[in-house]
XYZ file of C-alpha atoms in Angstrom:
73
model
C 0.000 0.000 0.000
C 0.966 3.597 0.228
C 3.759 4.696 2.507
C 2.563 6.975 5.299
C 5.510 8.324 7.329
C 4.769 9.890 10.710
C 5.912 13.341 9.583
C 2.813 13.460 7.345
C 0.467 13.112 10.322
C -0.781 15.921 12.577
C -3.145 15.529 15.511
C -3.889 11.977 14.355
C -4.876 13.061 10.828
C -2.980 11.734 7.821
C -1.981 14.293 5.192
C -3.482 12.049 2.467
C -6.829 12.080 4.306
C -6.807 15.865 4.738
C -6.060 16.387 1.036
C -8.768 13.904 0.026
C -11.340 15.597 2.286
C -10.376 19.030 0.968
C -10.404 18.114 -2.727
C -13.370 15.739 -2.739
C -14.085 14.529 -6.265
C -10.912 16.228 -7.528
C -8.683 13.952 -5.426
C -8.016 11.417 -8.250
C -6.961 14.293 -10.523
C -4.531 15.461 -7.837
C -3.053 11.956 -7.687
C -2.743 11.729 -11.476
C -1.111 15.164 -11.589
C 1.528 14.083 -9.101
C 2.207 10.841 -10.998
C 2.734 12.872 -14.170
C 4.946 15.440 -12.395
C 7.309 12.842 -10.951
C 7.500 10.853 -14.192
C 8.126 14.060 -16.152
C 11.090 15.186 -14.054
C 12.733 11.949 -12.891
C 15.569 12.007 -15.462
C 16.608 15.588 -14.767
C 15.945 15.874 -11.050
C 15.037 13.050 -8.707
C 15.990 9.852 -10.520
C 14.846 6.672 -8.797
C 13.384 8.638 -5.872
C 10.985 10.430 -8.236
C 9.991 7.076 -9.754
C 9.241 5.828 -6.230
C 7.125 8.905 -5.564
C 5.208 8.395 -8.821
C 4.625 4.770 -7.815
C 3.346 5.860 -4.389
C 0.788 8.171 -6.016
C -0.176 5.414 -8.475
C -0.790 3.047 -5.565
C -2.965 5.639 -3.846
C -4.873 6.092 -7.106
C -5.385 2.321 -7.246
C -6.780 2.379 -3.707
C -9.017 5.336 -4.549
C -10.301 3.609 -7.702
C -11.053 0.426 -5.762
C -8.460 -1.707 -7.553
C -6.234 -2.107 -4.473
C -6.800 -2.071 -0.758
C -4.609 -0.196 1.734
C -2.373 -3.223 2.352
C -1.766 -4.296 -1.264
C 0.826 -3.149 -3.736
């Protein structure tokens, strides 16, 4: 599933959950945008780390779309 480090949690609320609640139906578009961003720049900037980030957002998109559950990847 998606990686959820402690530094992305405040007062017991996950950052992913806050973003999803804020964006509502636009949340999948946010996820797709981040996948595209990290794939676009990985050669010039972040290398493998950007590919990992893109994968993380793709996993979250899979969860959101109902193709994966929180513990799968």
